[in-house]
């Protein structure tokens, strides 16, 4: 081979290699318009994270921008005057804030400068886009001297210091356990007119509220984290490199196409690994919880199976599950891209109590609902929490039994779907607001019920109305069309309309807007009642009738068509919500008939002429209408079987006897 | 008594009291039934004709349950809220019943009338005791939980492995449970004390319970815990069996109901068993107050050198209130002189009823004793009774043997000749439960007036035989032991004439325990013919037995 040819071959190989590497790195799943490179160090004594970050931000909007806005989430824990603290009353998820100086948290920007450009530090200004709490410091705006043109990229270097609070609202420290969430200056999302619900261009950068989560653009994160060398670190993305220098070690994590970056460090973690296909699952677990490891792995795999089959493929190469200690339980049950924190469950938790499984499945579900389908958690919480809770119920019930998926212990059996439903249906505040509203605007503790329980319930209703196949297609279409983007409610509804029409024609009307208008955009409730069963004996016709050329009395007429009973079932609509319902009618001879009703009128009668009395009737016998808030009034049984009453009365008597007999110890 | 013996003895006693057990069981059943029927009515009303009811027949249905609670929570809540009133009502009823149970143990037999009589009699003192126990329970609750919560808070805020938290929490819980049970157990022994001593001082009762339990810690606590273990085993057994029986049909419901009630009867039995075993244990160690002990008077005729015994059974003498004050006053006045100088050895003076059969002593009633005394008075026994120090014989003596305290009270009696042979009737306590008072008296006439009298007590018991579950192996006379009231002071005054002329007619008052002031007064008429009859009559009204 000629020397020149050798050079050509080497050149081609190098070029190919470069192309392959380049294409691998640039095989972007998302817009990657907010990319961070960070170099930070954890001070385990002062509970601080100090360092610098470089933000590479690209303007993907058609607008020219003159300012940037950033979240400084940790300032929510700076003092009692923050909006978060004002709204939460200083306690969150069982944690209480601010017992000593060390327990407060903050994020200070020490220096901010456009790369090779102006220093922005002095221009930083706290703003409060959501309310007039001037003391809230969770959002800043930074005016720019030089505008950022559409498609242009700006590089900003920021030196910052974050002080972690004592574990509070997902982040902080507990002893030698550190969880860094929402810990660095993070740029907001610029929404041009037409994007989601924006009527005009502007930054979507909300303050940190007690009842709200987050919203961010996709990007690539390269983060160097320095910790004492005996600390085990877990973080969003994959471990790329680890170097030990003296008493410290520096780990480098890289995460692509993610909306956030969090990490954790502790001396006590035990690391366990497993795999699901090509996806590596890493579990960092407390030593005392080691026996629970299989439950975490198993449930994560169940979730991966289900989501992949019914929604879309899991796009990341790994998943890290963090098991916080009891003292750090304030950071449990939280989701970040490729990293979730599990439910804080004691090692002795019986297998029949499936809190571990539920939390792992739920948090994994967030990989999709707002991790991949990055809806705005501030503004449309139902799209992540509600939809994810709905998927959670499907997975839990499929894996662990319809009525036993949450609890199957000591005779107590509770399914996840019914638990979500009762959380809404049996809530006294079920009518206080619609599910569609800004998360921090839910009143009277309605956030959980209206963003988790009710959406999960109406999504289950939708599912049962349109069927499994149709629902699968809805979810898959939603995933395919909106992955790594920022969908909003109307985007999802338009997909529902599209797919339902395709599958069912006009069975449910011209579209499904009627459904979402009632359950999502309204606080109305759905309640149908089986009002009455009437069985009247028919009477023979009276008077004179012509028969064989003569007049005979009606009583003398023999007719096979004459039925013994004229029966009717009366159903009423108590709630405002209108749903198509089915009514099952059972006769004394065992015959069953199912009738349908559009559910629109306030009352409706089903009439029957039969030789057998109606003994039982039930609205919605398959419980499709999960949003019906009262199942007890959906049916009537004329001859009541009193065995259940005796059964529970006898049980009640027995336990009562035991309770009072126990009092004897004091007598 | 060791644990197995108490355990077995308690079982044997409890098992032989089926009528009592069923009274307690039915009290429990009907009390609970009141609310259970209300509950049944509420759920019947709540469900009405709803078909959702059928979802409950197979198993617990969360949706139906929560639906019911949401729709009819107020009515069901009222029923649930009623539980606290039921607990209070049954708490009072349990106090009442416990009084009957202990009374039955005390009498060693069951009669409906004595059960309820005892229950009523003991009710208020047991109520007071229960309130004291609850107070103590609360105090210990704070003692345990305040530091425990502080420790937990401190530990949980640091990076201590949570398993440590569980250990601390569980340890705290177990510790408190043990204390709770310990206090409950003390309450049992306190009740025994109150009944056996016929005391109404609940604080003292509780304190004596504490003393007894601490004095017999291993025996009492182990016995208690062993017996407590049984209900847990039974409950596990019940739950195990119930799990496999579906209450889907009427027959299934009936079977489970039968199991439940059998379990409740077992629980009631175990509670009775515990009490019975504890009572056995306590009773074995119990030294009855003197008022409940037979008094054996050994009379020695120094001339014939013959010995006679007079046994006085516990009496039912109830002295009116003023007497108590008067006697107490007398006791107070003479308190200073209750010293060993008048050493009567009670080991030979008193004997418990239990010992009667073995000693072969003849038991006479107080009435007979009085009769006998009068007869003896007529015979004019000449006694030379000289105090040990030969000086203070005329003084009224107050001697206070307590149950735990063994006192040797010696009465030195000089005979007419001045010989010293029988001077000292030294009576050494045999044990705490058998005491004898022996008084040596020189009978000048040598006549034997101390024939043993027939025992009428057994006959009295027989009259109740048709209405009783008498499981006693012990002497029926025990049932005649009447515990003295706190306020009851019995004066047993023995007047004797001192033939020598030395005036010894002053009373010797014997106060057997702190609550009970008994005066065993020995009036000794000297030959000078000093007439003490007025005083005798006066004292007789107050239940004073006089010897001349």
PDB file of N, CA and C in Angstrom, chain A residues 99 174 176 268 288-289 326-327 346 412-413 418 422 426 428 430 630-632 635-637 640 643 645-650 654-658 660-667, chain B residues 28 32 35 40 44 48-52 56-57 59-60 62-63 66-67 70-71 87 90 94 130 156-157 159 161-162 165-166 184 191 224 228 238 247-248 253 260-261 263 267 271:
ATOM      1  N   UNK A  99     -34.798  25.498  62.613  1.00  0.00           N
ATOM      2  CA  UNK A  99     -34.667  25.389  64.061  1.00  0.00           C
ATOM      3  C   UNK A  99     -33.347  26.003  64.547  1.00  0.00           C
ATOM      4  N   UNK A 174     -28.976  15.698  56.176  1.00  0.00           N
ATOM      5  CA  UNK A 174     -29.374  15.066  57.442  1.00  0.00           C
ATOM      6  C   UNK A 174     -28.183  14.258  57.895  1.00  0.00           C
ATOM      7  N   UNK A 176     -24.784  12.946  57.786  1.00  0.00           N
ATOM      8  CA  UNK A 176     -23.825  12.866  56.674  1.00  0.00           C
ATOM      9  C   UNK A 176     -24.498  12.470  55.366  1.00  0.00           C
ATOM     10  N   UNK A 268     -22.914   6.354  54.060  1.00  0.00           N
ATOM     11  CA  UNK A 268     -23.580   5.116  54.480  1.00  0.00           C
ATOM     12  C   UNK A 268     -24.250   4.344  53.358  1.00  0.00           C
ATOM     13  N   UNK A 288     -29.567  -0.431  56.613  1.00  0.00           N
ATOM     14  CA  UNK A 288     -30.683  -1.064  57.330  1.00  0.00           C
ATOM     15  C   UNK A 288     -31.860  -1.398  56.415  1.00  0.00           C
ATOM     16  N   UNK A 289     -31.818  -0.867  55.179  1.00  0.00           N
ATOM     17  CA  UNK A 289     -32.902  -1.152  54.232  1.00  0.00           C
ATOM     18  C   UNK A 289     -32.500  -2.193  53.191  1.00  0.00           C
ATOM     19  N   UNK A 326     -34.049   7.613  57.252  1.00  0.00           N
ATOM     20  CA  UNK A 326     -35.268   8.124  57.886  1.00  0.00           C
ATOM     21  C   UNK A 326     -35.134   9.613  58.204  1.00  0.00           C
ATOM     22  N   UNK A 327     -33.946   9.996  58.681  1.00  0.00           N
ATOM     23  CA  UNK A 327     -33.759  11.403  59.033  1.00  0.00           C
ATOM     24  C   UNK A 327     -33.761  12.309  57.807  1.00  0.00           C
ATOM     25  N   UNK A 346     -39.484   1.602  56.342  1.00  0.00           N
ATOM     26  CA  UNK A 346     -38.636   0.826  57.253  1.00  0.00           C
ATOM     27  C   UNK A 346     -38.396  -0.578  56.725  1.00  0.00           C
ATOM     28  N   UNK A 412     -56.664  -6.381  55.532  1.00  0.00           N
ATOM     29  CA  UNK A 412     -56.948  -5.091  54.900  1.00  0.00           C
ATOM     30  C   UNK A 412     -56.503  -5.137  53.449  1.00  0.00           C
ATOM     31  N   UNK A 413     -57.449  -4.931  52.547  1.00  0.00           N
ATOM     32  CA  UNK A 413     -57.138  -4.993  51.116  1.00  0.00           C
ATOM     33  C   UNK A 413     -57.576  -3.696  50.457  1.00  0.00           C
ATOM     34  N   UNK A 418     -58.601   2.375  43.623  1.00  0.00           N
ATOM     35  CA  UNK A 418     -59.669   2.787  44.537  1.00  0.00           C
ATOM     36  C   UNK A 418     -59.154   3.778  45.575  1.00  0.00           C
ATOM     37  N   UNK A 422     -60.989   7.258  45.995  1.00  0.00           N
ATOM     38  CA  UNK A 422     -61.603   7.692  47.252  1.00  0.00           C
ATOM     39  C   UNK A 422     -60.954   8.983  47.768  1.00  0.00           C
ATOM     40  N   UNK A 426     -64.281  10.989  48.164  1.00  0.00           N
ATOM     41  CA  UNK A 426     -64.672  11.136  49.568  1.00  0.00           C
ATOM     42  C   UNK A 426     -64.011  12.338  50.225  1.00  0.00           C
ATOM     43  N   UNK A 428     -64.118  16.205  51.241  1.00  0.00           N
ATOM     44  CA  UNK A 428     -65.104  17.263  51.468  1.00  0.00           C
ATOM     45  C   UNK A 428     -64.849  18.479  50.590  1.00  0.00           C
ATOM     46  N   UNK A 430     -63.941  18.372  47.415  1.00  0.00           N
ATOM     47  CA  UNK A 430     -63.851  17.933  46.013  1.00  0.00           C
ATOM     48  C   UNK A 430     -64.418  18.960  45.040  1.00  0.00           C
ATOM     49  N   UNK A 630     -70.345   8.717  44.292  1.00  0.00           N
ATOM     50  CA  UNK A 630     -71.064   7.882  45.257  1.00  0.00           C
ATOM     51  C   UNK A 630     -71.504   6.583  44.594  1.00  0.00           C
ATOM     52  N   UNK A 631     -70.774   5.531  44.881  1.00  0.00           N
ATOM     53  CA  UNK A 631     -71.134   4.226  44.316  1.00  0.00           C
ATOM     54  C   UNK A 631     -72.291   3.577  45.094  1.00  0.00           C
ATOM     55  N   UNK A 632     -72.457   4.002  46.323  1.00  0.00           N
ATOM     56  CA  UNK A 632     -73.460   3.335  47.160  1.00  0.00           C
ATOM     57  C   UNK A 632     -74.875   3.565  46.654  1.00  0.00           C
ATOM     58  N   UNK A 635     -77.131   1.480  43.055  1.00  0.00           N
ATOM     59  CA  UNK A 635     -77.862   0.220  42.868  1.00  0.00           C
ATOM     60  C   UNK A 635     -78.937   0.053  43.928  1.00  0.00           C
ATOM     61  N   UNK A 636     -79.908  -0.776  43.569  1.00  0.00           N
ATOM     62  CA  UNK A 636     -80.950  -1.151  44.536  1.00  0.00           C
ATOM     63  C   UNK A 636     -81.159  -2.652  44.438  1.00  0.00           C
ATOM     64  N   UNK A 637     -81.200  -3.267  45.598  1.00  0.00           N
ATOM     65  CA  UNK A 637     -81.512  -4.695  45.664  1.00  0.00           C
ATOM     66  C   UNK A 637     -82.746  -4.826  46.538  1.00  0.00           C
ATOM     67  N   UNK A 640     -82.770  -7.563  50.289  1.00  0.00           N
ATOM     68  CA  UNK A 640     -81.399  -7.356  50.745  1.00  0.00           C
ATOM     69  C   UNK A 640     -80.844  -8.593  51.451  1.00  0.00           C
ATOM     70  N   UNK A 643     -76.625 -10.814  55.299  1.00  0.00           N
ATOM     71  CA  UNK A 643     -75.402 -11.443  55.812  1.00  0.00           C
ATOM     72  C   UNK A 643     -74.245 -10.458  56.015  1.00  0.00           C
ATOM     73  N   UNK A 645     -74.381  -7.401  56.794  1.00  0.00           N
ATOM     74  CA  UNK A 645     -74.642  -6.591  57.989  1.00  0.00           C
ATOM     75  C   UNK A 645     -74.362  -7.412  59.246  1.00  0.00           C
ATOM     76  N   UNK A 646     -74.812  -8.653  59.227  1.00  0.00           N
ATOM     77  CA  UNK A 646     -74.527  -9.518  60.379  1.00  0.00           C
ATOM     78  C   UNK A 646     -73.033  -9.758  60.535  1.00  0.00           C
ATOM     79  N   UNK A 647     -72.410  -9.972  59.401  1.00  0.00           N
ATOM     80  CA  UNK A 647     -70.967 -10.257  59.433  1.00  0.00           C
ATOM     81  C   UNK A 647     -70.194  -9.127  60.131  1.00  0.00           C
ATOM     82  N   UNK A 648     -70.461  -7.909  59.715  1.00  0.00           N
ATOM     83  CA  UNK A 648     -69.683  -6.808  60.280  1.00  0.00           C
ATOM     84  C   UNK A 648     -70.181  -6.420  61.677  1.00  0.00           C
ATOM     85  N   UNK A 649     -71.450  -6.679  61.916  1.00  0.00           N
ATOM     86  CA  UNK A 649     -71.946  -6.412  63.272  1.00  0.00           C
ATOM     87  C   UNK A 649     -71.307  -7.373  64.271  1.00  0.00           C
ATOM     88  N   UNK A 650     -71.204  -8.627  63.831  1.00  0.00           N
ATOM     89  CA  UNK A 650     -70.580  -9.641  64.699  1.00  0.00           C
ATOM     90  C   UNK A 650     -69.112  -9.304  64.927  1.00  0.00           C
ATOM     91  N   UNK A 654     -67.339  -8.283  68.476  1.00  0.00           N
ATOM     92  CA  UNK A 654     -66.171  -8.999  69.000  1.00  0.00           C
ATOM     93  C   UNK A 654     -65.047  -8.038  69.373  1.00  0.00           C
ATOM     94  N   UNK A 655     -64.761  -7.129  68.489  1.00  0.00           N
ATOM     95  CA  UNK A 655     -63.653  -6.205  68.781  1.00  0.00           C
ATOM     96  C   UNK A 655     -64.013  -5.252  69.907  1.00  0.00           C
ATOM     97  N   UNK A 656     -65.300  -4.933  69.954  1.00  0.00           N
ATOM     98  CA  UNK A 656     -65.764  -4.105  71.061  1.00  0.00           C
ATOM     99  C   UNK A 656     -65.593  -4.840  72.390  1.00  0.00           C
ATOM    100  N   UNK A 657     -65.949  -6.118  72.391  1.00  0.00           N
ATOM    101  CA  UNK A 657     -65.779  -6.925  73.603  1.00  0.00           C
ATOM    102  C   UNK A 657     -64.316  -6.939  74.021  1.00  0.00           C
ATOM    103  N   UNK A 658     -63.458  -7.076  73.043  1.00  0.00           N
ATOM    104  CA  UNK A 658     -62.027  -7.120  73.353  1.00  0.00           C
ATOM    105  C   UNK A 658     -61.524  -5.793  73.890  1.00  0.00           C
ATOM    106  N   UNK A 660     -63.220  -3.459  75.483  1.00  0.00           N
ATOM    107  CA  UNK A 660     -63.660  -3.179  76.856  1.00  0.00           C
ATOM    108  C   UNK A 660     -63.068  -4.175  77.847  1.00  0.00           C
ATOM    109  N   UNK A 661     -62.814  -5.381  77.368  1.00  0.00           N
ATOM    110  CA  UNK A 661     -62.205  -6.355  78.271  1.00  0.00           C
ATOM    111  C   UNK A 661     -60.775  -5.937  78.626  1.00  0.00           C
ATOM    112  N   UNK A 662     -60.142  -5.232  77.686  1.00  0.00           N
ATOM    113  CA  UNK A 662     -58.781  -4.759  77.939  1.00  0.00           C
ATOM    114  C   UNK A 662     -58.773  -3.704  79.043  1.00  0.00           C
ATOM    115  N   UNK A 663     -59.870  -2.975  79.122  1.00  0.00           N
ATOM    116  CA  UNK A 663     -59.962  -1.928  80.142  1.00  0.00           C
ATOM    117  C   UNK A 663     -59.890  -2.519  81.545  1.00  0.00           C
ATOM    118  N   UNK A 664     -60.207  -3.808  81.626  1.00  0.00           N
ATOM    119  CA  UNK A 664     -60.207  -4.470  82.933  1.00  0.00           C
ATOM    120  C   UNK A 664     -58.848  -4.330  83.609  1.00  0.00           C
ATOM    121  N   UNK A 665     -57.808  -4.201  82.808  1.00  0.00           N
ATOM    122  CA  UNK A 665     -56.471  -4.077  83.415  1.00  0.00           C
ATOM    123  C   UNK A 665     -56.340  -2.836  84.271  1.00  0.00           C
ATOM    124  N   UNK A 666     -57.190  -1.876  84.006  1.00  0.00           N
ATOM    125  CA  UNK A 666     -57.132  -0.663  84.830  1.00  0.00           C
ATOM    126  C   UNK A 666     -58.124  -0.701  85.978  1.00  0.00           C
ATOM    127  N   UNK A 667     -59.027  -1.661  85.923  1.00  0.00           N
ATOM    128  CA  UNK A 667     -60.096  -1.677  86.927  1.00  0.00           C
ATOM    129  C   UNK A 667     -59.688  -2.472  88.152  1.00  0.00           C
TER     130      UNK A 667
ATOM    131  N   UNK B  28     -69.723  -8.532  80.003  1.00  0.00           N
ATOM    132  CA  UNK B  28     -68.943  -8.061  78.853  1.00  0.00           C
ATOM    133  C   UNK B  28     -69.782  -8.111  77.583  1.00  0.00           C
ATOM    134  N   UNK B  32     -71.137  -4.790  75.407  1.00  0.00           N
ATOM    135  CA  UNK B  32     -70.713  -4.568  74.018  1.00  0.00           C
ATOM    136  C   UNK B  32     -71.900  -4.652  73.065  1.00  0.00           C
ATOM    137  N   UNK B  35     -73.808  -1.386  71.988  1.00  0.00           N
ATOM    138  CA  UNK B  35     -73.268  -0.568  70.904  1.00  0.00           C
ATOM    139  C   UNK B  35     -73.262  -1.341  69.582  1.00  0.00           C
ATOM    140  N   UNK B  40     -75.262  -2.027  64.124  1.00  0.00           N
ATOM    141  CA  UNK B  40     -76.005  -2.793  63.131  1.00  0.00           C
ATOM    142  C   UNK B  40     -77.154  -1.955  62.564  1.00  0.00           C
ATOM    143  N   UNK B  44     -77.473  -0.769  58.687  1.00  0.00           N
ATOM    144  CA  UNK B  44     -78.700  -1.166  57.979  1.00  0.00           C
ATOM    145  C   UNK B  44     -79.371   0.057  57.371  1.00  0.00           C
ATOM    146  N   UNK B  48     -79.401   0.866  53.397  1.00  0.00           N
ATOM    147  CA  UNK B  48     -80.753   0.764  52.854  1.00  0.00           C
ATOM    148  C   UNK B  48     -80.852  -0.422  51.917  1.00  0.00           C
ATOM    149  N   UNK B  49     -81.259  -0.144  50.694  1.00  0.00           N
ATOM    150  CA  UNK B  49     -81.420  -1.228  49.722  1.00  0.00           C
ATOM    151  C   UNK B  49     -80.257  -1.271  48.736  1.00  0.00           C
ATOM    152  N   UNK B  50     -79.204  -0.543  49.042  1.00  0.00           N
ATOM    153  CA  UNK B  50     -78.101  -0.491  48.079  1.00  0.00           C
ATOM    154  C   UNK B  50     -77.491  -1.865  47.831  1.00  0.00           C
ATOM    155  N   UNK B  51     -77.287  -2.122  46.565  1.00  0.00           N
ATOM    156  CA  UNK B  51     -76.679  -3.397  46.185  1.00  0.00           C
ATOM    157  C   UNK B  51     -75.205  -3.459  46.521  1.00  0.00           C
ATOM    158  N   UNK B  52     -74.640  -2.311  46.864  1.00  0.00           N
ATOM    159  CA  UNK B  52     -73.201  -2.270  47.168  1.00  0.00           C
ATOM    160  C   UNK B  52     -72.876  -3.123  48.396  1.00  0.00           C
ATOM    161  N   UNK B  56     -69.503  -6.451  50.299  1.00  0.00           N
ATOM    162  CA  UNK B  56     -68.846  -6.672  51.593  1.00  0.00           C
ATOM    163  C   UNK B  56     -68.894  -8.126  52.047  1.00  0.00           C
ATOM    164  N   UNK B  57     -69.692  -8.907  51.377  1.00  0.00           N
ATOM    165  CA  UNK B  57     -69.884 -10.255  51.889  1.00  0.00           C
ATOM    166  C   UNK B  57     -68.647 -11.126  51.736  1.00  0.00           C
ATOM    167  N   UNK B  59     -65.383 -10.061  51.289  1.00  0.00           N
ATOM    168  CA  UNK B  59     -64.198  -9.550  51.968  1.00  0.00           C
ATOM    169  C   UNK B  59     -64.417  -8.089  52.312  1.00  0.00           C
ATOM    170  N   UNK B  60     -63.445  -7.542  52.979  1.00  0.00           N
ATOM    171  CA  UNK B  60     -63.460  -6.105  53.237  1.00  0.00           C
ATOM    172  C   UNK B  60     -63.326  -5.374  51.907  1.00  0.00           C
ATOM    173  N   UNK B  62     -62.672  -1.702  50.423  1.00  0.00           N
ATOM    174  CA  UNK B  62     -62.241  -0.360  50.804  1.00  0.00           C
ATOM    175  C   UNK B  62     -63.159   0.709  50.232  1.00  0.00           C
ATOM    176  N   UNK B  63     -63.525   0.534  48.963  1.00  0.00           N
ATOM    177  CA  UNK B  63     -64.370   1.540  48.321  1.00  0.00           C
ATOM    178  C   UNK B  63     -65.712   1.644  49.033  1.00  0.00           C
ATOM    179  N   UNK B  66     -65.236   3.208  52.557  1.00  0.00           N
ATOM    180  CA  UNK B  66     -64.996   4.657  52.574  1.00  0.00           C
ATOM    181  C   UNK B  66     -66.229   5.414  52.086  1.00  0.00           C
ATOM    182  N   UNK B  67     -66.936   4.792  51.129  1.00  0.00           N
ATOM    183  CA  UNK B  67     -68.180   5.404  50.648  1.00  0.00           C
ATOM    184  C   UNK B  67     -69.177   5.530  51.801  1.00  0.00           C
ATOM    185  N   UNK B  70     -68.092   8.128  54.252  1.00  0.00           N
ATOM    186  CA  UNK B  70     -68.267   9.502  53.760  1.00  0.00           C
ATOM    187  C   UNK B  70     -69.738   9.918  53.811  1.00  0.00           C
ATOM    188  N   UNK B  71     -70.605   9.000  53.384  1.00  0.00           N
ATOM    189  CA  UNK B  71     -72.031   9.330  53.332  1.00  0.00           C
ATOM    190  C   UNK B  71     -72.682   9.341  54.708  1.00  0.00           C
ATOM    191  N   UNK B  87     -66.488   2.225  77.209  1.00  0.00           N
ATOM    192  CA  UNK B  87     -65.270   1.886  77.953  1.00  0.00           C
ATOM    193  C   UNK B  87     -65.392   2.370  79.402  1.00  0.00           C
ATOM    194  N   UNK B  90     -67.915   0.191  81.183  1.00  0.00           N
ATOM    195  CA  UNK B  90     -67.401  -1.143  81.499  1.00  0.00           C
ATOM    196  C   UNK B  90     -66.260  -1.073  82.515  1.00  0.00           C
ATOM    197  N   UNK B  94     -66.376  -3.266  85.623  1.00  0.00           N
ATOM    198  CA  UNK B  94     -65.260  -4.169  85.935  1.00  0.00           C
ATOM    199  C   UNK B  94     -64.805  -4.000  87.378  1.00  0.00           C
ATOM    200  N   UNK B 130     -58.529   2.274  91.656  1.00  0.00           N
ATOM    201  CA  UNK B 130     -58.339   2.360  90.203  1.00  0.00           C
ATOM    202  C   UNK B 130     -57.942   3.765  89.796  1.00  0.00           C
ATOM    203  N   UNK B 156     -33.006  11.201  65.965  1.00  0.00           N
ATOM    204  CA  UNK B 156     -33.510  11.245  64.593  1.00  0.00           C
ATOM    205  C   UNK B 156     -32.937  12.420  63.822  1.00  0.00           C
ATOM    206  N   UNK B 157     -32.538  13.443  64.538  1.00  0.00           N
ATOM    207  CA  UNK B 157     -31.986  14.600  63.850  1.00  0.00           C
ATOM    208  C   UNK B 157     -30.550  14.365  63.416  1.00  0.00           C
ATOM    209  N   UNK B 159     -27.464  11.463  62.247  1.00  0.00           N
ATOM    210  CA  UNK B 159     -27.385  10.447  61.209  1.00  0.00           C
ATOM    211  C   UNK B 159     -27.368   9.046  61.798  1.00  0.00           C
ATOM    212  N   UNK B 161     -28.347   5.444  62.452  1.00  0.00           N
ATOM    213  CA  UNK B 161     -29.154   4.525  61.662  1.00  0.00           C
ATOM    214  C   UNK B 161     -30.547   4.399  62.254  1.00  0.00           C
ATOM    215  N   UNK B 162     -31.519   4.387  61.374  1.00  0.00           N
ATOM    216  CA  UNK B 162     -32.892   4.410  61.877  1.00  0.00           C
ATOM    217  C   UNK B 162     -33.226   3.193  62.704  1.00  0.00           C
ATOM    218  N   UNK B 165     -33.370   4.034  66.084  1.00  0.00           N
ATOM    219  CA  UNK B 165     -34.622   4.686  66.467  1.00  0.00           C
ATOM    220  C   UNK B 165     -35.682   3.647  66.809  1.00  0.00           C
ATOM    221  N   UNK B 166     -35.744   2.636  65.971  1.00  0.00           N
ATOM    222  CA  UNK B 166     -36.752   1.604  66.218  1.00  0.00           C
ATOM    223  C   UNK B 166     -36.482   0.887  67.540  1.00  0.00           C
ATOM    224  N   UNK B 184     -50.646  -2.461  86.985  1.00  0.00           N
ATOM    225  CA  UNK B 184     -51.915  -3.198  87.022  1.00  0.00           C
ATOM    226  C   UNK B 184     -51.833  -4.341  88.028  1.00  0.00           C
ATOM    227  N   UNK B 191     -55.793  -4.664  95.930  1.00  0.00           N
ATOM    228  CA  UNK B 191     -57.198  -5.043  96.180  1.00  0.00           C
ATOM    229  C   UNK B 191     -57.261  -6.153  97.223  1.00  0.00           C
ATOM    230  N   UNK B 224     -47.521 -13.171  86.605  1.00  0.00           N
ATOM    231  CA  UNK B 224     -48.398 -12.271  85.852  1.00  0.00           C
ATOM    232  C   UNK B 224     -48.100 -12.352  84.347  1.00  0.00           C
ATOM    233  N   UNK B 228     -50.340 -13.534  81.247  1.00  0.00           N
ATOM    234  CA  UNK B 228     -50.678 -12.570  80.203  1.00  0.00           C
ATOM    235  C   UNK B 228     -50.348 -13.095  78.817  1.00  0.00           C
ATOM    236  N   UNK B 238     -57.034 -17.531  67.424  1.00  0.00           N
ATOM    237  CA  UNK B 238     -58.318 -17.101  66.871  1.00  0.00           C
ATOM    238  C   UNK B 238     -58.137 -16.523  65.465  1.00  0.00           C
ATOM    239  N   UNK B 247     -66.927 -15.615  56.149  1.00  0.00           N
ATOM    240  CA  UNK B 247     -68.225 -15.273  56.748  1.00  0.00           C
ATOM    241  C   UNK B 247     -69.200 -14.867  55.653  1.00  0.00           C
ATOM    242  N   UNK B 248     -69.283 -15.699  54.663  1.00  0.00           N
ATOM    243  CA  UNK B 248     -70.138 -15.356  53.527  1.00  0.00           C
ATOM    244  C   UNK B 248     -71.557 -15.879  53.684  1.00  0.00           C
ATOM    245  N   UNK B 253     -71.010 -17.219  59.452  1.00  0.00           N
ATOM    246  CA  UNK B 253     -71.077 -16.128  60.435  1.00  0.00           C
ATOM    247  C   UNK B 253     -71.311 -16.701  61.831  1.00  0.00           C
ATOM    248  N   UNK B 260     -65.677 -16.547  68.350  1.00  0.00           N
ATOM    249  CA  UNK B 260     -65.391 -15.268  69.010  1.00  0.00           C
ATOM    250  C   UNK B 260     -65.819 -15.308  70.477  1.00  0.00           C
ATOM    251  N   UNK B 261     -67.002 -15.853  70.687  1.00  0.00           N
ATOM    252  CA  UNK B 261     -67.497 -15.849  72.056  1.00  0.00           C
ATOM    253  C   UNK B 261     -66.716 -16.842  72.927  1.00  0.00           C
ATOM    254  N   UNK B 263     -63.649 -17.411  72.511  1.00  0.00           N
ATOM    255  CA  UNK B 263     -62.424 -16.676  72.776  1.00  0.00           C
ATOM    256  C   UNK B 263     -62.628 -15.681  73.920  1.00  0.00           C
ATOM    257  N   UNK B 267     -60.847 -15.359  77.488  1.00  0.00           N
ATOM    258  CA  UNK B 267     -60.207 -14.135  77.999  1.00  0.00           C
ATOM    259  C   UNK B 267     -60.678 -13.834  79.420  1.00  0.00           C
ATOM    260  N   UNK B 271     -58.371 -13.876  82.823  1.00  0.00           N
ATOM    261  CA  UNK B 271     -58.313 -12.765  83.776  1.00  0.00           C
ATOM    262  C   UNK B 271     -58.641 -13.270  85.189  1.00  0.00           C
TER     263      UNK B 271
END
